[in-house]
């Protein structure tokens, strides 16, 4: 449905597989298949959680602009 889902993980490939198998998130379970459109490494879990929170505060338009500027 072209929604943008934001989350953190230490293993991107495994997490994408979990999402597509319907075992990762209730939100994505009804929106299969999912596709990774952007990934950004972080130094540690704390930094990742802060980045996730900041991304979730953005509008869809702002998220797309951010992704476009970092791709």
Backbone as ProteinMPNN parsed JSONL, in Angstrom:
{"seq_chain_A": "XXXXXXXXXXXXXXXXXXXXXXXXXXXXXXXXXXXXXXXXXXXXXXXXXXXXXXXXXXXXXXXXXXXXXXX", "coords_chain_A": {"N_chain_A": [[0.812, -1.209, 0.0], [2.146, 1.129, -0.245], [2.919, 2.445, 2.104], [5.229, 3.839, 4.48], [7.317, 2.194, 6.562], [9.009, 2.33, 9.634], [11.735, 1.096, 11.444], [14.02, -0.592, 13.737], [16.918, -2.745, 13.65], [19.397, -5.299, 14.159], [20.071, -6.964, 12.188], [19.431, -6.662, 9.057], [18.64, -8.174, 6.732], [17.55, -10.534, 7.867], [15.416, -9.403, 9.289], [13.815, -8.266, 7.257], [13.037, -10.633, 5.978], [11.546, -11.777, 8.074], [9.441, -9.918, 8.248], [8.26, -10.294, 5.7], [7.46, -12.915, 5.97], [5.441, -12.631, 7.68], [5.875, -12.582, 10.413], [7.011, -10.55, 11.906], [5.875, -7.976, 12.462], [2.757, -6.686, 13.41], [1.712, -4.55, 12.04], [2.936, -4.612, 9.461], [2.157, -7.071, 8.578], [-0.295, -7.148, 7.225], [0.333, -5.84, 4.958], [1.834, -6.959, 2.908], [3.899, -7.766, 0.024], [6.8, -6.584, 1.837], [9.283, -4.077, 1.161], [12.618, -3.091, 1.268], [13.543, 0.233, 1.326], [15.301, 2.068, 2.282], [18.159, 2.247, 4.307], [20.07, 2.833, 7.196], [23.066, 2.785, 8.833], [23.856, 2.681, 12.345], [25.76, 3.677, 15.241], [25.177, 2.438, 17.666], [22.586, 0.852, 19.682], [21.166, 2.807, 21.111], [21.567, 5.168, 19.602], [20.27, 4.303, 17.285], [17.612, 4.007, 18.155], [16.983, 6.663, 18.751], [17.194, 7.799, 16.208], [15.185, 6.383, 14.892], [12.908, 7.324, 16.277], [13.009, 10.045, 15.549], [12.621, 9.84, 12.765], [10.036, 8.814, 12.691], [8.593, 10.985, 13.439], [8.443, 12.557, 11.233], [6.621, 13.713, 8.342], [5.133, 11.885, 5.594], [5.968, 13.054, 3.184], [8.239, 14.451, 4.049], [9.825, 12.298, 4.879], [10.289, 10.983, 2.435], [11.75, 12.973, 1.114], [14.014, 13.047, 2.764], [15.044, 10.422, 2.414], [15.575, 10.52, -0.335], [17.593, 12.441, -0.398], [19.666, 11.108, 0.806], [20.354, 8.941, -0.657]], "CA_chain_A": [[0.0, 0.0, 0.0], [3.09, 2.25, -0.335], [3.219, 3.107, 3.364], [6.644, 3.78, 4.871], [7.459, 1.637, 7.905], [10.312, 2.616, 10.22], [12.079, 0.223, 12.559], [15.451, -0.837, 13.913], [17.33, -4.136, 13.752], [20.834, -5.524, 14.014], [20.23, -7.837, 11.019], [18.418, -6.165, 8.116], [18.13, -9.267, 5.885], [16.686, -11.387, 8.683], [14.2, -8.666, 9.633], [12.977, -8.197, 6.047], [12.445, -11.972, 5.821], [10.513, -11.921, 9.103], [8.294, -9.117, 7.82], [7.603, -10.929, 4.556], [6.86, -14.164, 6.437], [4.319, -12.273, 8.55], [6.209, -12.865, 11.809], [7.782, -9.463, 12.507], [5.098, -6.837, 12.933], [1.334, -6.719, 13.075], [1.484, -3.485, 11.062], [3.338, -5.012, 8.106], [1.547, -8.368, 8.24], [-1.388, -6.963, 6.26], [0.83, -4.981, 3.87], [2.883, -7.735, 2.239], [5.245, -7.908, 0.559], [7.509, -5.351, 2.172], [10.507, -3.863, 0.39], [13.517, -2.125, 1.9], [13.824, 1.378, 0.457], [16.358, 2.875, 2.864], [18.783, 1.697, 5.505], [21.121, 3.722, 7.684], [23.742, 2.196, 9.991], [24.046, 3.5, 13.54], [26.854, 3.188, 16.087], [24.689, 1.596, 18.76], [21.131, 0.766, 19.795], [20.65, 4.098, 21.569], [21.52, 6.056, 18.442], [19.251, 3.787, 16.372], [16.293, 4.336, 18.707], [16.788, 8.108, 18.592], [16.972, 8.037, 14.783], [13.856, 5.838, 14.596], [11.926, 8.268, 16.81], [13.044, 11.254, 14.715], [12.004, 9.518, 11.47], [8.596, 8.622, 12.887], [7.982, 12.3, 13.617], [8.364, 13.209, 9.929], [5.503, 13.402, 7.452], [5.523, 11.046, 4.464], [6.7, 13.908, 2.249], [9.547, 14.706, 4.643], [10.582, 11.038, 4.833], [10.712, 10.767, 1.043], [12.813, 13.949, 0.856], [15.191, 12.591, 3.508], [15.551, 9.24, 1.726], [16.112, 10.982, -1.629], [18.814, 13.183, -0.146], [20.693, 10.238, 1.359], [20.431, 7.723, -1.444]], "C_chain_A": [[0.851, 1.267, 0.0], [3.279, 3.032, 0.96], [4.708, 2.957, 3.649], [6.713, 3.341, 6.328], [8.872, 1.92, 8.395], [10.548, 1.691, 11.4], [13.58, 0.066, 12.663], [15.697, -2.336, 14.012], [18.842, -4.215, 13.671], [21.129, -6.403, 12.803], [19.127, -7.521, 10.016], [17.814, -7.295, 7.285], [17.166, -10.164, 6.645], [15.356, -10.688, 8.966], [13.256, -8.528, 8.436], [12.296, -9.538, 5.815], [11.333, -12.195, 6.839], [9.262, -11.138, 8.711], [7.543, -9.824, 6.699], [7.005, -12.291, 4.891], [5.693, -13.905, 7.385], [4.595, -12.483, 10.023], [6.911, -11.714, 12.524], [6.914, -8.383, 13.139], [3.642, -6.972, 12.505], [1.01, -5.69, 11.986], [1.802, -3.956, 9.642], [2.675, -6.306, 7.651], [0.447, -8.241, 7.184], [-0.965, -6.127, 5.06], [1.949, -5.664, 3.078], [2.782, -7.637, 0.733], [5.833, -6.55, 0.923], [8.797, -5.288, 1.366], [11.335, -2.812, 1.105], [13.809, -1.002, 0.918], [14.945, 2.249, 1.002], [16.87, 2.2, 4.121], [19.915, 2.635, 5.906], [21.768, 3.089, 8.911], [23.885, 3.198, 11.134], [25.137, 2.863, 14.396], [26.382, 2.215, 17.151], [23.165, 1.658, 18.804], [20.507, 2.101, 20.211], [20.528, 5.075, 20.407], [20.421, 5.614, 17.466], [17.841, 4.138, 16.856], [15.978, 5.825, 18.558], [16.479, 8.446, 17.134], [15.579, 7.544, 14.383], [12.776, 6.813, 15.072], [11.848, 9.514, 15.938], [12.364, 11.002, 13.368], [10.486, 9.387, 11.597], [7.86, 9.944, 13.098], [7.783, 13.023, 12.289], [7.088, 12.82, 9.179], [6.017, 12.494, 6.332], [6.383, 11.836, 3.482], [8.118, 14.178, 2.76], [10.431, 13.455, 4.629], [11.114, 10.778, 3.435], [11.847, 11.729, 0.679], [14.101, 13.522, 1.551], [15.846, 11.414, 2.792], [16.204, 9.649, 0.399], [17.45, 11.69, -1.456], [19.96, 12.336, 0.377], [20.9, 8.974, 0.523], [21.482, 7.681, -2.49]], "O_chain_A": [[0.332, 2.361, 0.222], [3.752, 4.168, 0.926], [5.364, 2.058, 3.123], [6.225, 4.037, 7.219], [9.832, 1.764, 7.64], [9.677, 1.52, 12.252], [14.328, 0.525, 11.798], [14.815, -3.1, 14.401], [19.492, -3.298, 13.17], [22.288, -6.575, 12.425], [18.02, -8.051, 10.115], [16.593, -7.367, 7.148], [16.1, -10.515, 6.14], [14.295, -11.309, 8.892], [12.04, -8.658, 8.583], [11.109, -9.583, 5.49], [10.286, -12.746, 6.499], [8.148, -11.646, 8.832], [6.319, -9.938, 6.749], [6.132, -12.774, 4.17], [5.035, -14.841, 7.84], [3.658, -12.557, 10.818], [7.368, -11.891, 13.654], [7.202, -7.929, 14.246], [3.348, -7.332, 11.365], [0.158, -5.921, 11.128], [1.018, -3.722, 8.722], [2.64, -6.596, 6.456], [0.281, -9.128, 6.347], [-1.8, -5.746, 4.239], [2.893, -5.011, 2.635], [1.688, -7.443, 0.203], [5.427, -5.513, 0.397], [9.332, -6.313, 0.944], [10.82, -1.767, 1.5], [14.271, -1.251, -0.196], [15.488, 3.082, 0.276], [16.095, 1.649, 4.903], [20.628, 3.163, 5.054], [21.098, 2.876, 9.922], [24.017, 4.402, 10.913], [25.405, 1.666, 14.291], [27.097, 1.276, 17.503], [22.538, 2.416, 18.064], [19.443, 2.475, 19.716], [19.499, 5.732, 20.249], [19.726, 6.45, 16.89], [16.982, 4.521, 16.061], [14.84, 6.2, 18.273], [15.612, 9.274, 16.853], [14.877, 8.211, 13.623], [11.831, 7.094, 14.336], [10.757, 9.988, 15.621], [11.616, 11.851, 12.883], [9.745, 9.803, 10.706], [6.64, 10.009, 12.95], [7.035, 13.998, 12.223], [6.551, 11.729, 9.369], [7.228, 12.361, 6.156], [7.405, 11.342, 3.006], [9.079, 14.137, 1.992], [11.636, 13.543, 4.395], [12.272, 10.393, 3.273], [12.801, 11.334, 0.008], [15.177, 13.632, 0.964], [17.059, 11.407, 2.584], [17.282, 9.158, 0.064], [18.342, 11.544, -2.293], [21.105, 12.787, 0.395], [21.561, 8.038, 0.973], [21.609, 6.682, -3.198]]}, "name": "protein", "num_of_chains": 1, "seq": "XXXXXXXXXXXXXXXXXXXXXXXXXXXXXXXXXXXXXXXXXXXXXXXXXXXXXXXXXXXXXXXXXXXXXXX"}
